mmCIF file of C-alpha atoms and ligand atoms in Angstrom:
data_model
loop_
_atom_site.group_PDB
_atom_site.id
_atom_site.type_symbol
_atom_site.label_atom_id
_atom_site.label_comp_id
_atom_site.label_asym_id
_atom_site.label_seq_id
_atom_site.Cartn_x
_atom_site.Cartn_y
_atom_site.Cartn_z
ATOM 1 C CA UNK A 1 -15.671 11.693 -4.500
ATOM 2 C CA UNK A 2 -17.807 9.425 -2.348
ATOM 3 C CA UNK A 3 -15.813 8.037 0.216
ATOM 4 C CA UNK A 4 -17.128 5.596 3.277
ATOM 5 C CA UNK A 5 -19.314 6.319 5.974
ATOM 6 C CA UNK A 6 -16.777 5.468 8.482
ATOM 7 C CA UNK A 7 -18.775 5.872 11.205
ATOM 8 C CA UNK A 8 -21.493 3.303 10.359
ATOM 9 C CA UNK A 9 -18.826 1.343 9.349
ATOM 10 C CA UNK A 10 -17.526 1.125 13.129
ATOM 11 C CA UNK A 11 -20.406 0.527 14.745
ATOM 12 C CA UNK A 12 -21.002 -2.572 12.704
ATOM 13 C CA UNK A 13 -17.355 -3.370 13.062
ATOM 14 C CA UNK A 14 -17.738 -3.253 17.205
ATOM 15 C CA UNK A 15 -21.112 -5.008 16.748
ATOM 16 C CA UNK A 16 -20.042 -7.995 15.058
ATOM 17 C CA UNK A 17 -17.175 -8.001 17.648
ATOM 18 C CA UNK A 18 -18.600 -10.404 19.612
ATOM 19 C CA UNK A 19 -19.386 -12.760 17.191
ATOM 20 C CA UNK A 20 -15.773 -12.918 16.070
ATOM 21 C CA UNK A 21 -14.158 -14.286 18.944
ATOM 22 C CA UNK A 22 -14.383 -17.909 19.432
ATOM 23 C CA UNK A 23 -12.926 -19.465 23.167
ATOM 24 C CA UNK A 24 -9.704 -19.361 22.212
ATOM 25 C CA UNK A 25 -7.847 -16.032 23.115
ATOM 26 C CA UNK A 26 -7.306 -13.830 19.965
ATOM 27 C CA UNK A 27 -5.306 -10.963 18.766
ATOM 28 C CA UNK A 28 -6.964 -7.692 18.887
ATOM 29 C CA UNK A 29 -6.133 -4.008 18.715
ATOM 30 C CA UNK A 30 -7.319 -1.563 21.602
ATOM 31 C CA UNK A 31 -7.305 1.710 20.739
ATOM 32 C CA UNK A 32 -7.267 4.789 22.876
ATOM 33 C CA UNK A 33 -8.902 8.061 22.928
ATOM 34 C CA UNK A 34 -5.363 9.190 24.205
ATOM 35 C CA UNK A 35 -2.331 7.481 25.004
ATOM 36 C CA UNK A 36 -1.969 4.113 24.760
ATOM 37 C CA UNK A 37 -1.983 2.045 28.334
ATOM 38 C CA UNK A 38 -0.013 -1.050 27.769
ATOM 39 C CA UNK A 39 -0.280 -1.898 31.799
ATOM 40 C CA UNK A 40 -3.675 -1.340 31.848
ATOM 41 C CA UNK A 41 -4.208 -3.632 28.533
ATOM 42 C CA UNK A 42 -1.650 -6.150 30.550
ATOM 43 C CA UNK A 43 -4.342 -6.874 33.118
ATOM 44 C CA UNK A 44 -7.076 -7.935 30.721
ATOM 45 C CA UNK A 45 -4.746 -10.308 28.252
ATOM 46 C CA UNK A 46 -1.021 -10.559 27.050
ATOM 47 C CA UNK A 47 0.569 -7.431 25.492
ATOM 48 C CA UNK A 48 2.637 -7.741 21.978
ATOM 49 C CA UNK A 49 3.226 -4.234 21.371
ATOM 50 C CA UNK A 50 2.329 -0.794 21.517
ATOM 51 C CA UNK A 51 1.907 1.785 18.944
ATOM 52 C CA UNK A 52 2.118 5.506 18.548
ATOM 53 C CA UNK A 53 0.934 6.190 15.309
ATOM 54 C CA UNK A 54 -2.596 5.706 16.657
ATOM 55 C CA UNK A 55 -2.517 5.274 20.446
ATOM 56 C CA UNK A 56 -3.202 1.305 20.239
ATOM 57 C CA UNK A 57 -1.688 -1.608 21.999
ATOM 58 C CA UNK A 58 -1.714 -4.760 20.667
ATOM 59 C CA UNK A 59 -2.603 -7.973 22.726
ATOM 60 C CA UNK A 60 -3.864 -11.483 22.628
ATOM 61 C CA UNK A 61 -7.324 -12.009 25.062
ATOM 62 C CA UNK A 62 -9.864 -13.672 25.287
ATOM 63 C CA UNK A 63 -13.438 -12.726 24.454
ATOM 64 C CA UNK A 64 -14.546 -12.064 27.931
ATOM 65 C CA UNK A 65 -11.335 -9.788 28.620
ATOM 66 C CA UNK A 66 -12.539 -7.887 25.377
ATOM 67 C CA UNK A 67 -15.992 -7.370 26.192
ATOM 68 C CA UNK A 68 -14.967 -5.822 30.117
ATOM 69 C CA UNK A 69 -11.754 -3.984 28.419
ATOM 70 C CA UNK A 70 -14.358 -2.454 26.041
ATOM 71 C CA UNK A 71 -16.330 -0.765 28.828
ATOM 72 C CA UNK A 72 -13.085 1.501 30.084
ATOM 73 C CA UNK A 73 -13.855 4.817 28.927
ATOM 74 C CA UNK A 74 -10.336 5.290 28.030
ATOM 75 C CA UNK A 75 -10.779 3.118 25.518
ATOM 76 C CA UNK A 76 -12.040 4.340 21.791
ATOM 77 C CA UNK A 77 -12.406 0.629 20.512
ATOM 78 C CA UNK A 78 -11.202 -3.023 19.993
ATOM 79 C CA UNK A 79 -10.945 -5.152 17.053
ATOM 80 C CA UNK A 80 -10.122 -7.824 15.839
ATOM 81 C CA UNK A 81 -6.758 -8.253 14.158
ATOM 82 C CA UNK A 82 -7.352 -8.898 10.119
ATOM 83 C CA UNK A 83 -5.499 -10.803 7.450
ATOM 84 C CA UNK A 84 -4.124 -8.603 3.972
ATOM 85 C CA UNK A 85 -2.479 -10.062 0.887
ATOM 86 C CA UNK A 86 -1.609 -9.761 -2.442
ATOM 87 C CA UNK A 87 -3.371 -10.823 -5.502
ATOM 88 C CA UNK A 88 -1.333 -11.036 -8.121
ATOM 89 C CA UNK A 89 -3.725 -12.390 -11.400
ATOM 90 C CA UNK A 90 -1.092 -14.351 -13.048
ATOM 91 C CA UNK A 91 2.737 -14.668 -13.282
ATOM 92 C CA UNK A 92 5.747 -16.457 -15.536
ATOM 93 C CA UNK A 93 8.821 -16.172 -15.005
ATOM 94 C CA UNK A 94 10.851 -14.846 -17.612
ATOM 95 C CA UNK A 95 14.295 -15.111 -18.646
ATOM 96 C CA UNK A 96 16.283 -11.353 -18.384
ATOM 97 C CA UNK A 97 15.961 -9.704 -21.520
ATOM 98 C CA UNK A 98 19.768 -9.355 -23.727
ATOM 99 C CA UNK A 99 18.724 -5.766 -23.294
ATOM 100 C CA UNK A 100 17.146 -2.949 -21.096
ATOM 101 C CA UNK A 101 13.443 -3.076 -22.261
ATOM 102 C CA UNK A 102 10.643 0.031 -21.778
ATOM 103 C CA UNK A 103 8.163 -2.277 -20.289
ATOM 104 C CA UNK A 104 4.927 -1.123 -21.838
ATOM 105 C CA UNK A 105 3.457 0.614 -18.666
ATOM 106 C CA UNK A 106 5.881 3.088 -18.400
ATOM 107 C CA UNK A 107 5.479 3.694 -22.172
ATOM 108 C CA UNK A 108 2.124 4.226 -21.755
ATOM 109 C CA UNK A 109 1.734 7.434 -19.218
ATOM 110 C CA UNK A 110 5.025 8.579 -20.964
ATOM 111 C CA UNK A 111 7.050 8.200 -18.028
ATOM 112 C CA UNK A 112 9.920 8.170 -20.349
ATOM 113 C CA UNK A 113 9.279 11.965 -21.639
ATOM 114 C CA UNK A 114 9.260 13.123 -17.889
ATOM 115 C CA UNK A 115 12.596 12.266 -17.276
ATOM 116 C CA UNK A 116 14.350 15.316 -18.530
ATOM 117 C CA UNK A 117 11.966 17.234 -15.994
ATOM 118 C CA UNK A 118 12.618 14.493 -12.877
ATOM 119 C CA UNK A 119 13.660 11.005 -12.444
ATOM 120 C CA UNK A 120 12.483 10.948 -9.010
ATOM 121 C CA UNK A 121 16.073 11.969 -7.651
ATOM 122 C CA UNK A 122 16.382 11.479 -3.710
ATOM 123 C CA UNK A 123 12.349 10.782 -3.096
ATOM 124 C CA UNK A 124 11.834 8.577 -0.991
ATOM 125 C CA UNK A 125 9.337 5.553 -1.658
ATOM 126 C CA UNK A 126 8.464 2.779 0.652
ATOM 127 C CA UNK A 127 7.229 -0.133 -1.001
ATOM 128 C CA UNK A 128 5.002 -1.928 2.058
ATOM 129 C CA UNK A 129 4.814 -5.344 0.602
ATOM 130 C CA UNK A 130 6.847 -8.685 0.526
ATOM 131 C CA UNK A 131 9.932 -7.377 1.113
ATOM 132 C CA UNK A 132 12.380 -6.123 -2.114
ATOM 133 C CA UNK A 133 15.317 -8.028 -3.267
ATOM 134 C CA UNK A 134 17.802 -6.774 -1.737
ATOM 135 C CA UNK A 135 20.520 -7.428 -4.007
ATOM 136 C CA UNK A 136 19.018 -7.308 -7.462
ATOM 137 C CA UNK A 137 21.188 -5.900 -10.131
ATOM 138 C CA UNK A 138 18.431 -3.796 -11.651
ATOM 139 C CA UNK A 139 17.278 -2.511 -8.211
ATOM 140 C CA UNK A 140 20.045 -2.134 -5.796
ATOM 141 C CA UNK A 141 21.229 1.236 -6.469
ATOM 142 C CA UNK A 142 18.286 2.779 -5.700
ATOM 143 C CA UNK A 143 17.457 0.665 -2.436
ATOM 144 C CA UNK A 144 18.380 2.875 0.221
ATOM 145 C CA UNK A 145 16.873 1.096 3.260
ATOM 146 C CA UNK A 146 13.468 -0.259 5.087
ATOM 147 C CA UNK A 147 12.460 -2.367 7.696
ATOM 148 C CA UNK A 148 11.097 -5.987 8.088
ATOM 149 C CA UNK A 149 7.697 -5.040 10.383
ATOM 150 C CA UNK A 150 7.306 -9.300 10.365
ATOM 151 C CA UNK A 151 10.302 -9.236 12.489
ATOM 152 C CA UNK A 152 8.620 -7.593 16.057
ATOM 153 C CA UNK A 153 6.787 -10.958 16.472
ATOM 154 C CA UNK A 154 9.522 -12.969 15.881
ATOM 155 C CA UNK A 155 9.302 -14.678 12.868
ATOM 156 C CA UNK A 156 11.570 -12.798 10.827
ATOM 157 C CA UNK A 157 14.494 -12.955 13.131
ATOM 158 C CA UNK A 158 16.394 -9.334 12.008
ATOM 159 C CA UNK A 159 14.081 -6.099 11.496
ATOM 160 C CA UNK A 160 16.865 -4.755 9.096
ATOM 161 C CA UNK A 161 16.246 -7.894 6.964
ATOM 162 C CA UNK A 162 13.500 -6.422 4.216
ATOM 163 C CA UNK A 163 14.498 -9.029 1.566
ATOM 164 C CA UNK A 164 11.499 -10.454 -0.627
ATOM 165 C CA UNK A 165 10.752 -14.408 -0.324
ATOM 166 C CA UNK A 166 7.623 -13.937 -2.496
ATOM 167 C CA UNK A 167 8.507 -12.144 -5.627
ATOM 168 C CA UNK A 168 5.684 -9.453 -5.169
ATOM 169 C CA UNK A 169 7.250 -6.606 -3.456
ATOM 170 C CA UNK A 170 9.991 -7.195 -5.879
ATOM 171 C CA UNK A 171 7.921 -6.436 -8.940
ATOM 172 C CA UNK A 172 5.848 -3.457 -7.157
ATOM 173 C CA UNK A 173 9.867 -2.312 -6.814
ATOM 174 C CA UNK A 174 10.809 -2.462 -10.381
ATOM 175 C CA UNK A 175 7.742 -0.536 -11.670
ATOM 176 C CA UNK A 176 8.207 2.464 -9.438
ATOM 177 C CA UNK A 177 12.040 2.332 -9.941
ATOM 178 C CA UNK A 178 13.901 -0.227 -11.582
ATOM 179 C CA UNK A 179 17.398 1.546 -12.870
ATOM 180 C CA UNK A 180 18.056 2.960 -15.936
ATOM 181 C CA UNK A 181 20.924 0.964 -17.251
ATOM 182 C CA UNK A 182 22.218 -1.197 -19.564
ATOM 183 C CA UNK A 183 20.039 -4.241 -18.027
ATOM 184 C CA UNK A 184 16.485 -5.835 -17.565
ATOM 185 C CA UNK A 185 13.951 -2.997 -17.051
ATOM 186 C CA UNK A 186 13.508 0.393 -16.457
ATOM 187 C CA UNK A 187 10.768 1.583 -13.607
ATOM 188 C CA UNK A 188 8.574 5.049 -13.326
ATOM 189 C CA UNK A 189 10.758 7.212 -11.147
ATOM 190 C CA UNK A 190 14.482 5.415 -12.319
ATOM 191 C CA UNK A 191 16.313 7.332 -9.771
ATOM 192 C CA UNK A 192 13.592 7.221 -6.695
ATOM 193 C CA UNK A 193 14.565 5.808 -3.526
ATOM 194 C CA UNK A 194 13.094 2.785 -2.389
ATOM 195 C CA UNK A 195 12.994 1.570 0.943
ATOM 196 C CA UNK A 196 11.635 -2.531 1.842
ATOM 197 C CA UNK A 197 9.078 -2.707 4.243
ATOM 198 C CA UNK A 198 8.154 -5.981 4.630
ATOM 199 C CA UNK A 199 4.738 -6.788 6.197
ATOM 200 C CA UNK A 200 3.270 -9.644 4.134
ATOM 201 C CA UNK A 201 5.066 -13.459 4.245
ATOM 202 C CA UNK A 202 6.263 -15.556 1.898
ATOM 203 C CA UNK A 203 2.564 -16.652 1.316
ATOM 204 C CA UNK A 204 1.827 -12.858 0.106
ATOM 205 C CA UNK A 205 -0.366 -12.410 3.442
ATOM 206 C CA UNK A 206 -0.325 -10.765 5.983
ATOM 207 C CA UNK A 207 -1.988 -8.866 9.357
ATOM 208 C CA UNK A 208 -3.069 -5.536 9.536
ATOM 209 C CA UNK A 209 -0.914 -5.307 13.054
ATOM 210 C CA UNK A 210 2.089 -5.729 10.722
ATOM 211 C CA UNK A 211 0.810 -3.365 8.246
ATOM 212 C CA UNK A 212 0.263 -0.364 10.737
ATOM 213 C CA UNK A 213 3.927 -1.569 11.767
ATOM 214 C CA UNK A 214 5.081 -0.642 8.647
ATOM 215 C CA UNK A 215 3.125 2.254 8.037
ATOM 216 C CA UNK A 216 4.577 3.628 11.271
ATOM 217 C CA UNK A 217 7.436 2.949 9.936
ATOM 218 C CA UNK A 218 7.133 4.371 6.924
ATOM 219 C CA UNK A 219 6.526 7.697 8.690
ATOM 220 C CA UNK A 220 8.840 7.435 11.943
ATOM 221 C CA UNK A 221 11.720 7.722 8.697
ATOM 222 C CA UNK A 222 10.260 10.744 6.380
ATOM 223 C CA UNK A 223 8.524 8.474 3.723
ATOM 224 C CA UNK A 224 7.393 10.819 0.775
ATOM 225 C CA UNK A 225 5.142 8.380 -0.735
ATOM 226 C CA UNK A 226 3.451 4.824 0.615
ATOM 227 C CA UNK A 227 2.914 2.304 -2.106
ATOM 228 C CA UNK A 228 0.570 -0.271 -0.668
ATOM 229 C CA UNK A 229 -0.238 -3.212 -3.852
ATOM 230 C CA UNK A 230 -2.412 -5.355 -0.889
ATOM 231 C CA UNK A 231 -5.413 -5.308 1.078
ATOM 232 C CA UNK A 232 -8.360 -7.114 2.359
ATOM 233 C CA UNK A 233 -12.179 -6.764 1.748
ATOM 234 C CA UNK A 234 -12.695 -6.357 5.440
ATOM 235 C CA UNK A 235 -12.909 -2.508 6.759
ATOM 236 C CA UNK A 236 -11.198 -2.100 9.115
ATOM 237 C CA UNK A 237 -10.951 0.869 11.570
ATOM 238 C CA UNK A 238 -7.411 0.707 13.178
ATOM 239 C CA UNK A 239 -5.707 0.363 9.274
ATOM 240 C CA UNK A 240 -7.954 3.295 8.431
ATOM 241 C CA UNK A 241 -6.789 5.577 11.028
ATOM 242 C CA UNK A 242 -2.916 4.559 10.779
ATOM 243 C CA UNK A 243 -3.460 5.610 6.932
ATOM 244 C CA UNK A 244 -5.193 9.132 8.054
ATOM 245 C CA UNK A 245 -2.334 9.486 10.667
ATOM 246 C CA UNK A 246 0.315 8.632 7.691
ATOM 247 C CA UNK A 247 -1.372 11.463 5.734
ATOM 248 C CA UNK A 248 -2.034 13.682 7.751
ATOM 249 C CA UNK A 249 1.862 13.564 8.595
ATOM 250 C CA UNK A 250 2.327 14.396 4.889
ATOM 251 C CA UNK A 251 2.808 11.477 2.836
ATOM 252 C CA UNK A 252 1.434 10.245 0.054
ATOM 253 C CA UNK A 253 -0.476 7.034 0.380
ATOM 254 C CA UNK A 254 -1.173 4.935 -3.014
ATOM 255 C CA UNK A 255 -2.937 1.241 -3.194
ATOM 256 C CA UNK A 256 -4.544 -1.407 -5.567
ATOM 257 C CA UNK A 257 -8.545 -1.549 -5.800
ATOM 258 C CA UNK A 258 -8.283 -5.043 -5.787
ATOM 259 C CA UNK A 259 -8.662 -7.620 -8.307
ATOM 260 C CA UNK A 260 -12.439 -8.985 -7.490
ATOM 261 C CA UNK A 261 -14.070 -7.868 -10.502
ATOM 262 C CA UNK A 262 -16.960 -5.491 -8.369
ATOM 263 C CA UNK A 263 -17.932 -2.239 -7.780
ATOM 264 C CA UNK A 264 -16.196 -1.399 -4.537
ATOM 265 C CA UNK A 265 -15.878 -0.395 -2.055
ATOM 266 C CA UNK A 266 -14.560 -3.815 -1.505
ATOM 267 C CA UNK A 267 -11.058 -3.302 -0.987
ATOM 268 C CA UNK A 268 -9.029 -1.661 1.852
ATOM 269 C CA UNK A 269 -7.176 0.153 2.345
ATOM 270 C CA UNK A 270 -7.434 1.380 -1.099
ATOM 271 C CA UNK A 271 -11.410 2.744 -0.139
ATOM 272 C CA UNK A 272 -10.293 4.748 2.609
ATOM 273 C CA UNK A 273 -10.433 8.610 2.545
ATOM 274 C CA UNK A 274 -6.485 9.241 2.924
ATOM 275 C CA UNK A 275 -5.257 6.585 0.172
ATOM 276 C CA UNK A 276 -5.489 6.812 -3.779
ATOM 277 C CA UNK A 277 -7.473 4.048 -4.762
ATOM 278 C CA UNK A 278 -5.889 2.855 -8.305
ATOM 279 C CA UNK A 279 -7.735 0.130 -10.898
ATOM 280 C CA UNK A 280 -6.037 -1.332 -13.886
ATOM 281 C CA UNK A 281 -5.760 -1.174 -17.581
ATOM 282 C CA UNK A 282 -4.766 -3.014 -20.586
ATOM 283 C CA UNK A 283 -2.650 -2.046 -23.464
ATOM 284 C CA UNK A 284 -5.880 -0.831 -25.607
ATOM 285 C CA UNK A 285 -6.796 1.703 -22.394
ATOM 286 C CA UNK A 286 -9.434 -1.220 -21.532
ATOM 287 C CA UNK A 287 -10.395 -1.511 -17.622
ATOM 288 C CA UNK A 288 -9.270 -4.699 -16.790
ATOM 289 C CA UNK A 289 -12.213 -7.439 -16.275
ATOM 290 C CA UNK A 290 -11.017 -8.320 -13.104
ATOM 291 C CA UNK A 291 -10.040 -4.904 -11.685
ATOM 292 C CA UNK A 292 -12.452 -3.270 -9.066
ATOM 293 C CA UNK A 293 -14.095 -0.040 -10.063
ATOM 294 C CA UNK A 294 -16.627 2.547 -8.201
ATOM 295 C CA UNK A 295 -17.049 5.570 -6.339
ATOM 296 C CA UNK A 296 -13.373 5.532 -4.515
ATOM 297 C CA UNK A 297 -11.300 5.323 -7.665
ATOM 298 C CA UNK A 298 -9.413 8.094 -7.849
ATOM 299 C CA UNK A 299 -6.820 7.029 -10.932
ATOM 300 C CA UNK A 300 -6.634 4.310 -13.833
ATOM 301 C CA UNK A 301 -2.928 3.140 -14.333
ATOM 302 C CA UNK A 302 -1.374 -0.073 -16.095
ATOM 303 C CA UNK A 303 -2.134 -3.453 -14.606
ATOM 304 C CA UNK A 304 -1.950 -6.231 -17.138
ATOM 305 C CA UNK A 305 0.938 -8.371 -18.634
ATOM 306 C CA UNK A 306 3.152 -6.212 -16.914
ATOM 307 C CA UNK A 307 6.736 -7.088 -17.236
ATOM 308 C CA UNK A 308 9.016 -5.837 -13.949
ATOM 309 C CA UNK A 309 11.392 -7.282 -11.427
ATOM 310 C CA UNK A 310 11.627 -10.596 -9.499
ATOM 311 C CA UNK A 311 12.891 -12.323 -6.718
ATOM 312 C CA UNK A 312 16.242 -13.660 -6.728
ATOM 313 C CA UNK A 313 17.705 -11.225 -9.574
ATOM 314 C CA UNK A 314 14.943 -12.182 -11.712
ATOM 315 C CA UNK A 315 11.785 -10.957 -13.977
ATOM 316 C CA UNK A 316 8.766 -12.242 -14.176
ATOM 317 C CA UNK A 317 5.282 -10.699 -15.873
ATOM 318 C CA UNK A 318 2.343 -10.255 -13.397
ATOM 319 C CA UNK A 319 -1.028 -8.891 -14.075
ATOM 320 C CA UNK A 320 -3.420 -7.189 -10.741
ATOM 321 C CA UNK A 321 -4.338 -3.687 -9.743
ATOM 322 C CA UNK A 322 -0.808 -4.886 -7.447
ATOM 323 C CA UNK A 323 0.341 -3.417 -10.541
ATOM 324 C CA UNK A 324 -1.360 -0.386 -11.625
ATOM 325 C CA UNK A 325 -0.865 1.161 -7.868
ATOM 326 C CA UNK A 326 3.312 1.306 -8.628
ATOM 327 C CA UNK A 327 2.782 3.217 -11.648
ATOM 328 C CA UNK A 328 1.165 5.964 -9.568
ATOM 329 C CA UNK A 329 3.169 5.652 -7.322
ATOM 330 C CA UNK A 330 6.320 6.369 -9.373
ATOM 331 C CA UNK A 331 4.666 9.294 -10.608
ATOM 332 C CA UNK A 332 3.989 10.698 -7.877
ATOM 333 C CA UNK A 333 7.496 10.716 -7.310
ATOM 334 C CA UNK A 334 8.254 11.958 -10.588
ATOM 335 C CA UNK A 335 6.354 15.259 -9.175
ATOM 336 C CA UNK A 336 8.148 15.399 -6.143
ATOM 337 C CA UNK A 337 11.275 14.967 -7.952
ATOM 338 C CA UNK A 338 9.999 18.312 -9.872
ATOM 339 C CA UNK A 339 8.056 20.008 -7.040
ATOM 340 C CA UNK A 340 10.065 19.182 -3.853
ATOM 341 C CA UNK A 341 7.925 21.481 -1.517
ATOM 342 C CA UNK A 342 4.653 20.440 -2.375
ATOM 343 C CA UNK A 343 2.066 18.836 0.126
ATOM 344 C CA UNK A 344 0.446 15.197 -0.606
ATOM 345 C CA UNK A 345 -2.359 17.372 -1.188
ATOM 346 C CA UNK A 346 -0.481 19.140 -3.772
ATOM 347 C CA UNK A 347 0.509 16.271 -5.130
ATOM 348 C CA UNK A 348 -2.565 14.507 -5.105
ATOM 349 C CA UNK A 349 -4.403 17.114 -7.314
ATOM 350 C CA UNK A 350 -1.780 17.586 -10.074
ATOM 351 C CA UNK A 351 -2.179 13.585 -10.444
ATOM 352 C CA UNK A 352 -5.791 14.276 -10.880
ATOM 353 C CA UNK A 353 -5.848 17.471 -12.879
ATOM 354 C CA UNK A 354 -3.049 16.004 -15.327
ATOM 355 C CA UNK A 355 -5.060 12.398 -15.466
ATOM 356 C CA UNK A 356 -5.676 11.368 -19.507
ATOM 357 C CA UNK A 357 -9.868 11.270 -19.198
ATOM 358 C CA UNK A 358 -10.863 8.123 -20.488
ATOM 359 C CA UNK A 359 -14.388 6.025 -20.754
ATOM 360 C CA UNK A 360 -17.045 8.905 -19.994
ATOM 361 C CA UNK A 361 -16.023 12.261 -19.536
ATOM 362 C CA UNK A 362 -14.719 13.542 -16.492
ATOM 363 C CA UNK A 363 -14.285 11.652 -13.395
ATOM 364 C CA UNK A 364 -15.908 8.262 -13.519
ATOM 365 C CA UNK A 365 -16.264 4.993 -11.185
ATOM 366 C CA UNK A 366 -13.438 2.520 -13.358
ATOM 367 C CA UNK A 367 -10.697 5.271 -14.975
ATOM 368 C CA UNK A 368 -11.614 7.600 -12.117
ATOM 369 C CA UNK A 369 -10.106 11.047 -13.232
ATOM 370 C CA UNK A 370 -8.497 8.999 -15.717
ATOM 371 C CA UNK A 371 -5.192 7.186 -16.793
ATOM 372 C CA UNK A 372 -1.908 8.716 -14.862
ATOM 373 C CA UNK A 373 -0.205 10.713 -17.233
ATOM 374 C CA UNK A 374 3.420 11.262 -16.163
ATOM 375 C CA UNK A 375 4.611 13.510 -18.441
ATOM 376 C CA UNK A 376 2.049 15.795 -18.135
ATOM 377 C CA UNK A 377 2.231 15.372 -14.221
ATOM 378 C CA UNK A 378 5.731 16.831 -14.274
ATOM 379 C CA UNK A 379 5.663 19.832 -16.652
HETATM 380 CA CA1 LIG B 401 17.395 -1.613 -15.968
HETATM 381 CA CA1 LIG B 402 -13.526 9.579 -17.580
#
């Protein structure tokens, strides 16, 4: 597995720095070598918040204030605050089936057969998106909690508010774990726990302050597994350490590969080291035109015409690797489910060892190890 040369990466990142900020004052993130300084961030521009999962502080300056903050050897680096969202391909909404349906996904890795090994019981799976719906008949039983990261600035006037005003978050929801019932769909992991965490708008965008927000969230409360179907084509340092950090405090991180049709990397935060970078298939095992492929992809998992979830108690069918990265996502908590003490490392490997090779043999840059098998993930 190639993965970035992060360290190139920054210095081009700091270097263009100065071409990013205009006049105006705008948002950046200072990170520390060690603890974040909030006073001493207060004296160059006004503080919004501080984090701990990397030692950052987040402020509005101007580019002056930037360029003298940067020289404080305390300080590791500054950058510019960057936009994420979702990229759905397509969507129609659907009227609710008379009947629970198998949405073809699931069929396809035989999530279905895995069940009478693990349902996902109890793990815990934080869907960092749009918010889920928080009262949707096919999903409420297994929503358990999360957190609305858009709140801290204000916007979003309650932090325990996670509900979705999009539609997105609320699809990535059913496909890990819509219930098994009598009604609508039926996700990966059907008895997972999901937990909202809202960090992209109503527009299906977002900032990458909010996401580290969530993600520090997402492990502040035990998250087993980080399902992020978003991302930008920017790299971006600060996202890329909150997802090591995230890791290396043991979960599991999952995202999309993004939907632009190139070989990558080209989308973050599914490129960096600590998160599974998943592209998309069709029904006939085709690599979707559209879905991003190359040396990061790590899994191939349903992405097209997939049927799941809605806003508002609805369902809709969406197509994007926004899709594919759920799948895995409920599978790995299908292993979990099975294998309660293993490590994301652990986990990480059986998903790759238990992958259905497709295209060329062995690992390659669209199916990576290959198409996420759940039922042989489980066994
Ligand atoms: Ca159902
Ligand atoms: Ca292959």
């Amino acid at each position: 597995m190639k993965k970035i040369a992060a360290g190139v990466l920054v210095m081009c990142l700091l270097l263009s720095v100065s071409g990013v900020f205009a006049a105006a004052p705008e948002r950046v993130i200072v990170v520390f070598h060690d603890n974040p300084d909030a006073n001493l961030v207060g004296q160059y521009g006004q503080v919004e918040r501080t984090f701990h999962i990397i030692p950052a502080v987040v402020a509005i300056m101007p580019e002056e204030a930037v360029k003298a903050l940067s020289k404080n050897p305390r300080v590791k680096y500054i950058q510019p605050d960057i936009i994420q969202y979702v990229t759905p391909m397509q969507m129609s909404v659907s009227a609710e089936p008379l009947a629970q349906v198998l949405p073809w996904g699931v069929d396809r890795i035989d999530a279905e057969l895995a069940w009478s090994t693990s349902t996902g019981a109890g793990v815990k799976v934080a869907i960092v998106d749009t918010g889920i719906d928080m009262d949707h008949p096919d999903l409420v039983a297994n929503i358990k909690g999360g957190f609305n990261a858009i709140a801290v600035k204000g916007k979003y006037r309650d932090p325990d508010n996670f509900d979705d005003d999009h539609g997105h978050g609320s699809h990535c929801a059913g496909i890990v774990a819509a219930v098994d019932n009598s009604i609508g769909v039926v996700g990966v992991a059907p008895e997972a726990w999901l937990y909202g965490v809202k960090v992209l708008s109503n527009s299906g965008s977002g900032t990458t302050t909010d996401c580290i927000e969530g993600i520090q969230w997402c492990v502040d409360n035990g998250m087993d597994v980080i399902s992020m179907s978003w991302g930008s084509t920017t790299y971006d340092q600060a996202l890329n350490d909150t997802c090591q950090a995230a890791w290396d405090a043991g979960c599991v991180l999952v995202s999309s590969a993004g939907n632009n049709g190139v070989e990558t990397p080209d989308g973050y935060p599914s490129a960096y080291p600590s998160v599974m970078a998943i592209s998309a298939t069709d029904s006939s095992d085709n690599i979707a035109s559209w879905s991003n492929y190359g040396a990061e992809i790590e899994l191939a998992a349903p992405g097209v015409s997939i049927y799941s979830t809605y806003e508002d108690g609805g369902y809709t069918t969406m197509s994007g690797t926004s899709m594919a990265c759920p799948h895995v996502s409920g599978v790995a908590a299908l292993i979990l489910g099975a294998h309660p003490t293993y490590s994301n490392q652990q986990v990480r490997q059986t998903l790759w060892n238990t992958a259905e090779d497709l295209g060329t043999p062995g690992w390659d840059i669209y199916y990576g190890y290959g198409l996420v098998d759940a039922q042989a993930a489980v066994v």
